[in-house]
Tab-separated table of C-alpha atoms and ligand atoms in Angstrom:
chain	number	residue	atom	x	y	z
A	1	UNK	CA	-6.330	18.147	17.575
A	2	UNK	CA	-3.253	17.519	19.765
A	3	UNK	CA	-2.313	20.654	21.732
A	4	UNK	CA	1.025	22.083	20.590
A	5	UNK	CA	2.435	22.467	24.110
A	6	UNK	CA	4.770	19.608	25.081
A	7	UNK	CA	3.506	17.184	27.706
A	8	UNK	CA	5.769	16.899	30.742
A	9	UNK	CA	6.932	13.309	30.902
A	10	UNK	CA	7.785	11.988	34.339
A	11	UNK	CA	9.508	8.691	34.812
A	12	UNK	CA	7.143	6.214	36.372
A	13	UNK	CA	8.286	3.202	38.451
A	14	UNK	CA	7.173	0.692	35.809
A	15	UNK	CA	9.307	2.507	33.254
A	16	UNK	CA	12.345	1.690	35.377
A	17	UNK	CA	11.288	-1.959	35.208
A	18	UNK	CA	11.122	-1.747	31.438
A	19	UNK	CA	14.548	-0.131	31.352
A	20	UNK	CA	15.848	-3.047	33.456
A	21	UNK	CA	14.376	-5.661	31.103
A	22	UNK	CA	16.675	-8.485	30.119
A	23	UNK	CA	18.051	-8.154	26.607
A	24	UNK	CA	21.033	-10.510	26.784
A	25	UNK	CA	20.172	-14.188	26.176
A	26	UNK	CA	23.197	-15.307	28.208
A	27	UNK	CA	21.898	-13.389	31.227
A	28	UNK	CA	18.446	-14.907	30.822
A	29	UNK	CA	19.877	-18.421	30.702
A	30	UNK	CA	22.049	-17.683	33.728
A	31	UNK	CA	19.035	-16.527	35.754
A	32	UNK	CA	17.118	-19.657	34.777
A	33	UNK	CA	20.050	-21.997	35.462
A	34	UNK	CA	20.112	-23.186	31.855
A	35	UNK	CA	22.983	-24.125	29.592
A	36	UNK	CA	22.929	-23.216	25.899
A	37	UNK	CA	23.540	-26.903	25.151
A	38	UNK	CA	20.078	-27.661	26.592
A	39	UNK	CA	18.471	-25.494	23.920
A	40	UNK	CA	18.282	-25.223	20.132
A	41	UNK	CA	20.888	-22.844	18.674
A	42	UNK	CA	20.182	-19.241	19.604
A	43	UNK	CA	19.835	-16.406	17.126
A	44	UNK	CA	22.894	-14.215	16.719
A	45	UNK	CA	22.424	-10.779	18.233
A	46	UNK	CA	22.367	-7.602	16.142
A	47	UNK	CA	19.643	-8.570	13.648
A	48	UNK	CA	16.943	-6.406	15.207
A	49	UNK	CA	13.971	-7.620	17.265
A	50	UNK	CA	16.288	-9.136	19.819
A	51	UNK	CA	15.501	-10.499	23.243
A	52	UNK	CA	13.486	-8.208	25.484
A	53	UNK	CA	11.717	-9.500	28.571
A	54	UNK	CA	10.884	-7.844	31.904
A	55	UNK	CA	12.290	-9.503	35.016
A	56	UNK	CA	8.806	-10.004	36.473
A	57	UNK	CA	7.907	-12.244	33.515
A	58	UNK	CA	11.196	-14.141	33.830
A	59	UNK	CA	10.186	-14.769	37.440
A	60	UNK	CA	7.180	-16.717	36.155
A	61	UNK	CA	9.402	-19.132	34.211
A	62	UNK	CA	10.431	-22.468	35.711
A	63	UNK	CA	14.147	-22.448	36.498
A	64	UNK	CA	16.045	-25.303	34.901
A	65	UNK	CA	13.305	-26.078	32.349
A	66	UNK	CA	14.479	-25.521	28.755
A	67	UNK	CA	10.922	-26.209	27.540
A	68	UNK	CA	9.239	-23.653	29.749
A	69	UNK	CA	6.273	-22.261	27.762
A	70	UNK	CA	6.969	-18.666	28.760
A	71	UNK	CA	10.636	-18.942	27.864
A	72	UNK	CA	9.693	-20.316	24.434
A	73	UNK	CA	7.731	-17.148	23.701
A	74	UNK	CA	10.688	-14.815	24.184
A	75	UNK	CA	13.902	-16.701	23.428
A	76	UNK	CA	15.307	-15.794	19.973
A	77	UNK	CA	16.293	-18.940	18.058
A	78	UNK	CA	18.553	-19.235	15.016
A	79	UNK	CA	15.803	-20.952	13.035
A	80	UNK	CA	13.865	-17.667	13.009
A	81	UNK	CA	16.158	-16.515	10.205
A	82	UNK	CA	15.328	-19.424	7.906
A	83	UNK	CA	13.288	-18.412	4.860
A	84	UNK	CA	10.134	-20.527	4.646
A	85	UNK	CA	7.708	-20.201	1.704
A	86	UNK	CA	4.303	-18.866	2.748
A	87	UNK	CA	5.642	-16.817	5.676
A	88	UNK	CA	6.038	-13.111	5.040
A	89	UNK	CA	6.971	-9.854	6.722
A	90	UNK	CA	3.415	-8.475	6.387
A	91	UNK	CA	1.226	-11.532	6.957
A	92	UNK	CA	-2.093	-9.752	7.576
A	93	UNK	CA	-1.849	-6.959	5.012
A	94	UNK	CA	-1.220	-4.138	7.469
A	95	UNK	CA	0.681	-2.024	4.970
A	96	UNK	CA	-2.132	-1.998	2.433
A	97	UNK	CA	-4.647	-1.099	5.184
A	98	UNK	CA	-2.807	2.072	6.218
A	99	UNK	CA	-5.060	5.102	5.713
A	100	UNK	CA	-2.168	7.332	6.610
A	101	UNK	CA	0.821	6.893	8.957
A	102	UNK	CA	-0.523	5.754	12.304
A	103	UNK	CA	-4.013	4.630	11.199
A	104	UNK	CA	-5.060	1.220	9.917
A	105	UNK	CA	-8.578	0.691	8.665
A	106	UNK	CA	-9.726	-2.852	7.975
A	107	UNK	CA	-13.122	-3.393	9.522
A	108	UNK	CA	-16.353	-1.420	9.425
A	109	UNK	CA	-16.897	0.794	12.461
A	110	UNK	CA	-13.401	0.345	13.856
A	111	UNK	CA	-10.046	1.953	13.179
A	112	UNK	CA	-6.712	0.995	14.664
A	113	UNK	CA	-4.131	3.499	15.772
A	114	UNK	CA	-0.467	2.515	15.906
A	115	UNK	CA	0.073	4.657	18.967
A	116	UNK	CA	3.692	3.591	19.463
A	117	UNK	CA	6.171	1.064	18.142
A	118	UNK	CA	7.504	0.211	21.590
A	119	UNK	CA	6.847	-2.992	23.531
A	120	UNK	CA	7.943	-4.171	26.960
A	121	UNK	CA	8.496	-7.676	25.645
A	122	UNK	CA	9.477	-9.032	22.257
A	123	UNK	CA	7.212	-11.967	21.468
A	124	UNK	CA	8.857	-14.205	18.905
A	125	UNK	CA	5.532	-14.971	17.175
A	126	UNK	CA	4.538	-11.300	16.809
A	127	UNK	CA	2.813	-10.636	13.480
A	128	UNK	CA	4.191	-7.082	13.474
A	129	UNK	CA	7.785	-8.049	14.235
A	130	UNK	CA	8.871	-6.676	10.835
A	131	UNK	CA	6.549	-3.664	10.774
A	132	UNK	CA	8.257	-0.366	9.838
A	133	UNK	CA	7.271	1.374	13.071
A	134	UNK	CA	9.793	4.164	12.652
A	135	UNK	CA	7.941	5.437	9.561
A	136	UNK	CA	4.379	4.502	10.413
A	137	UNK	CA	3.764	4.970	14.125
A	138	UNK	CA	4.412	7.144	17.105
A	139	UNK	CA	3.653	10.524	18.574
A	140	UNK	CA	4.688	12.598	15.551
A	141	UNK	CA	1.862	10.983	13.558
A	142	UNK	CA	-0.864	11.400	16.165
A	143	UNK	CA	-2.191	14.697	14.920
A	144	UNK	CA	-2.596	13.469	11.342
A	145	UNK	CA	-3.980	10.135	12.489
A	146	UNK	CA	-6.627	11.780	14.662
A	147	UNK	CA	-7.573	14.235	11.945
A	148	UNK	CA	-8.076	11.291	9.595
A	149	UNK	CA	-10.178	9.583	12.233
A	150	UNK	CA	-12.308	12.685	12.677
A	151	UNK	CA	-13.125	12.438	8.954
A	152	UNK	CA	-14.417	8.886	9.384
A	153	UNK	CA	-17.809	9.371	11.078
A	154	UNK	CA	-18.703	5.715	10.508
A	155	UNK	CA	-15.969	4.711	12.982
A	156	UNK	CA	-17.257	4.555	16.554
A	157	UNK	CA	-14.513	2.426	18.100
A	158	UNK	CA	-10.870	3.414	18.295
A	159	UNK	CA	-8.443	0.536	18.819
A	160	UNK	CA	-5.161	1.541	20.410
A	161	UNK	CA	-2.425	-0.819	19.329
A	162	UNK	CA	1.189	-0.705	18.336
A	163	UNK	CA	3.589	-1.893	19.592
A	164	UNK	CA	1.959	-1.849	22.977
A	165	UNK	CA	-0.059	1.301	23.710
A	166	UNK	CA	0.500	0.909	27.443
A	167	UNK	CA	4.208	1.428	26.899
A	168	UNK	CA	3.217	5.093	26.571
A	169	UNK	CA	3.418	7.055	29.797
A	170	UNK	CA	0.211	8.046	31.562
A	171	UNK	CA	0.549	11.723	30.539
A	172	UNK	CA	0.987	10.693	26.898
A	173	UNK	CA	-1.999	8.381	27.103
A	174	UNK	CA	-4.057	11.126	28.720
A	175	UNK	CA	-3.128	13.411	25.839
A	176	UNK	CA	-4.210	10.802	23.307
A	177	UNK	CA	-7.414	9.932	25.112
A	178	UNK	CA	-8.419	13.582	25.466
A	179	UNK	CA	-7.933	14.116	21.738
A	180	UNK	CA	-9.959	10.995	20.917
A	181	UNK	CA	-12.762	12.121	23.216
A	182	UNK	CA	-13.148	15.249	21.097
A	183	UNK	CA	-14.122	13.144	18.072
A	184	UNK	CA	-17.918	13.063	18.331
A	185	UNK	CA	-18.489	9.767	16.500
A	186	UNK	CA	-16.298	7.721	18.865
A	187	UNK	CA	-18.071	5.727	21.574
A	188	UNK	CA	-15.476	3.179	22.669
A	189	UNK	CA	-11.733	2.947	23.071
A	190	UNK	CA	-10.229	-0.511	22.919
A	191	UNK	CA	-6.705	-1.072	24.214
A	192	UNK	CA	-4.806	-4.135	23.046
A	193	UNK	CA	-1.957	-4.788	25.417
A	194	UNK	CA	0.387	-7.430	26.725
A	195	UNK	CA	1.950	-5.096	29.259
A	196	UNK	CA	-0.198	-5.973	32.303
A	197	UNK	CA	0.711	-9.644	31.725
A	198	UNK	CA	4.455	-9.078	31.585
A	199	UNK	CA	4.510	-6.169	34.054
A	200	UNK	CA	1.343	-5.783	36.161
A	201	UNK	CA	2.793	-2.665	37.817
A	202	UNK	CA	2.022	-0.845	34.564
A	203	UNK	CA	-1.617	-0.629	35.608
A	204	UNK	CA	-1.175	2.440	37.760
A	205	UNK	CA	-4.037	3.991	39.752
A	206	UNK	CA	-3.641	6.990	37.447
A	207	UNK	CA	-4.229	4.845	34.378
A	208	UNK	CA	-7.302	3.293	35.973
A	209	UNK	CA	-8.675	6.721	36.915
A	210	UNK	CA	-8.033	8.057	33.432
A	211	UNK	CA	-9.997	5.274	31.775
A	212	UNK	CA	-12.786	5.440	34.347
A	213	UNK	CA	-13.195	9.170	33.756
A	214	UNK	CA	-13.275	8.953	29.967
A	215	UNK	CA	-16.503	9.499	28.081
A	216	UNK	CA	-15.360	6.623	25.843
A	217	UNK	CA	-16.270	3.187	27.183
A	218	UNK	CA	-12.964	1.347	27.696
A	219	UNK	CA	-12.387	-2.204	26.533
A	220	UNK	CA	-9.056	-3.694	27.545
A	221	UNK	CA	-7.930	-6.754	25.610
A	222	UNK	CA	-5.008	-8.353	27.400
A	223	UNK	CA	-2.809	-10.898	25.749
A	224	UNK	CA	-2.077	-13.983	27.864
A	225	UNK	CA	-1.194	-17.250	26.171
A	226	UNK	CA	-0.560	-19.635	29.053
A	227	UNK	CA	-2.094	-20.122	32.510
A	228	UNK	CA	1.318	-19.560	34.135
A	229	UNK	CA	0.977	-15.928	33.018
A	230	UNK	CA	-2.243	-15.449	34.952
A	231	UNK	CA	-1.157	-14.408	38.437
A	232	UNK	CA	-2.612	-12.690	41.487
A	233	UNK	CA	-0.599	-9.606	40.549
A	234	UNK	CA	-2.261	-9.544	37.147
A	235	UNK	CA	-5.650	-10.072	38.763
A	236	UNK	CA	-5.124	-7.194	41.201
A	237	UNK	CA	-3.958	-4.911	38.401
A	238	UNK	CA	-6.908	-5.689	36.165
A	239	UNK	CA	-9.361	-5.307	39.024
A	240	UNK	CA	-8.426	-1.623	39.121
A	241	UNK	CA	-9.540	-1.325	35.510
A	242	UNK	CA	-12.704	-3.373	35.996
A	243	UNK	CA	-13.659	-1.291	39.044
A	244	UNK	CA	-13.547	1.745	36.767
A	245	UNK	CA	-15.906	0.161	34.275
A	246	UNK	CA	-13.517	-1.351	31.731
A	247	UNK	CA	-14.623	-4.515	29.968
A	248	UNK	CA	-11.833	-7.104	30.173
A	249	UNK	CA	-11.138	-9.629	27.412
A	250	UNK	CA	-8.230	-11.885	26.524
A	251	UNK	CA	-6.708	-12.657	23.178
A	252	UNK	CA	-4.329	-15.609	22.934
A	253	UNK	CA	-2.321	-16.984	20.043
A	254	UNK	CA	-2.292	-20.733	19.527
A	255	UNK	CA	1.388	-21.629	19.744
A	256	UNK	CA	3.059	-24.980	19.275
A	257	UNK	CA	4.840	-26.236	22.404
A	258	UNK	CA	3.378	-23.339	24.389
A	259	UNK	CA	-0.381	-23.803	24.659
A	260	UNK	CA	-1.358	-26.417	22.063
A	261	UNK	CA	-3.004	-28.793	24.507
A	262	UNK	CA	-6.582	-28.927	25.711
A	263	UNK	CA	-5.487	-29.069	29.355
A	264	UNK	CA	-3.466	-25.877	28.977
A	265	UNK	CA	-6.208	-23.991	27.158
A	266	UNK	CA	-8.885	-25.107	29.624
A	267	UNK	CA	-6.688	-23.950	32.473
A	268	UNK	CA	-6.023	-20.638	30.691
A	269	UNK	CA	-9.738	-19.922	30.235
A	270	UNK	CA	-10.592	-20.845	33.817
A	271	UNK	CA	-7.682	-18.845	35.290
A	272	UNK	CA	-8.643	-15.810	33.252
A	273	UNK	CA	-12.251	-15.994	34.337
A	274	UNK	CA	-11.131	-16.269	37.971
A	275	UNK	CA	-9.607	-12.800	37.621
A	276	UNK	CA	-12.539	-11.311	35.728
A	277	UNK	CA	-11.344	-11.692	32.148
A	278	UNK	CA	-13.362	-13.377	29.391
A	279	UNK	CA	-11.499	-15.438	26.783
A	280	UNK	CA	-12.252	-13.661	23.524
A	281	UNK	CA	-10.018	-14.860	20.712
A	282	UNK	CA	-7.719	-17.789	20.193
A	283	UNK	CA	-5.805	-16.713	17.126
A	284	UNK	CA	-4.228	-19.120	14.699
A	285	UNK	CA	-0.661	-18.018	14.124
A	286	UNK	CA	-0.335	-15.340	11.472
A	287	UNK	CA	2.226	-16.621	8.948
A	288	UNK	CA	4.942	-14.169	9.825
A	289	UNK	CA	8.542	-14.796	8.807
A	290	UNK	CA	10.538	-16.032	11.789
A	291	UNK	CA	7.691	-17.766	13.619
A	292	UNK	CA	7.208	-20.977	11.642
A	293	UNK	CA	8.168	-23.137	14.616
A	294	UNK	CA	5.055	-21.969	16.499
A	295	UNK	CA	2.603	-23.054	13.835
A	296	UNK	CA	-0.156	-25.519	14.728
A	297	UNK	CA	-1.950	-27.229	11.844
A	298	UNK	CA	-5.556	-26.193	11.175
A	299	UNK	CA	-6.659	-29.791	11.824
A	300	UNK	CA	-5.003	-29.819	15.262
A	301	UNK	CA	-6.447	-26.394	16.039
A	302	UNK	CA	-9.962	-27.615	15.218
A	303	UNK	CA	-9.456	-30.726	17.336
A	304	UNK	CA	-8.413	-28.548	20.259
A	305	UNK	CA	-11.439	-26.321	19.869
A	306	UNK	CA	-13.725	-29.349	19.824
A	307	UNK	CA	-12.097	-30.583	23.036
A	308	UNK	CA	-12.584	-27.180	24.690
A	309	UNK	CA	-16.265	-27.250	23.782
A	310	UNK	CA	-16.709	-30.550	25.595
A	311	UNK	CA	-14.948	-29.292	28.724
A	312	UNK	CA	-15.928	-25.659	29.185
A	313	UNK	CA	-19.133	-23.649	29.349
A	314	UNK	CA	-19.661	-21.773	26.093
A	315	UNK	CA	-18.675	-18.407	27.553
A	316	UNK	CA	-15.201	-19.743	28.360
A	317	UNK	CA	-14.534	-21.114	24.878
A	318	UNK	CA	-12.562	-18.519	22.895
A	319	UNK	CA	-13.340	-17.939	19.223
A	320	UNK	CA	-10.748	-19.701	17.097
A	321	UNK	CA	-10.036	-17.299	14.247
A	322	UNK	CA	-7.484	-16.290	11.683
A	323	UNK	CA	-7.023	-13.094	9.785
A	324	UNK	CA	-7.108	-13.154	6.014
A	325	UNK	CA	-6.002	-9.927	4.319
A	326	UNK	CA	-8.890	-8.144	2.629
A	327	UNK	CA	-11.669	-9.977	4.473
A	328	UNK	CA	-14.230	-7.827	6.339
A	329	UNK	CA	-13.775	-9.669	9.645
A	330	UNK	CA	-11.618	-12.341	11.254
A	331	UNK	CA	-12.621	-15.701	9.899
A	332	UNK	CA	-13.393	-18.771	11.986
A	333	UNK	CA	-10.855	-21.565	11.529
B	1	LIG	S1	3.661	-7.157	22.940
B	1	LIG	FE1	2.297	-7.435	21.168
B	1	LIG	S2	3.084	-6.021	19.607
B	1	LIG	FE2	4.695	-6.268	21.172
B	1	LIG	S3	5.996	-7.927	20.430
B	1	LIG	FE3	4.463	-8.867	21.765
B	1	LIG	S4	2.807	-9.474	20.360
B	1	LIG	FE4	4.071	-7.979	19.260
């Protein structure tokens, strides 16, 4: 399925930006003009899943504001290491849905490929923050994953996930896409990614051309949680994909002290639509260990949704859902 010859990997400009991402909390606070005493205690380094944030995204944070909603999404706090009943390392049953390394199958007609374990940013609320990527994802599993997929003729949509699939280089993505195109049953390729939001330069003309030329209809689901993340740079990047025929959707996570207000969510939906993106999902937080401080109660979530319905046209109201392991689709909250 995957040709045996190695793909030549060039270094692309956005990869330099990823390499220059900030990984030291002290440096991040220095850039933002913040003092540790303004913040809750930080998580000690060396426990894995440390700070990682591209400088572009830091540039969207408000200097001097310890409650900045973008900062809250990336700053590792000591309370992440507290053990809280009901929060687990596999909150949505990913491990039991593995068909083989690299392929998750939960829902009829769709299969999800863990194309890579790498991300440009480490989101503190990530439901896969404890996922064993080293064993279950990455290029060495592609061949087996695609062969499994080829034996699933009922699947017509391939979801590329990870990690962030756009952290793969364009040549690697081209390799993957070409192999997927050879599976007759596939009609669509859906890419779930936060990379354009944290580094719009990732949307290279080559990436846009690749998706436009594919026989698989591309759907790109970006992941923006707050209107401050929706910039002209993001809009220009996504326009390249839309011009090539990609459908553009957004998936947000409802996060306490980040976007749990009607004003913020209304602004997020309107800003996204201004750049051609439809709000698709507003996810309740998956109960992942380390993210308890982001949880919003179901009652508050429902109140927010009701407020959105009174303030937005229906097509700008995202679906408020949560994932329950073993269920055949994401359930409404
Ligand atoms: S980019 Fe996505 S997969 Fe990566 S840490 Fe953030 S939420 Fe998790």
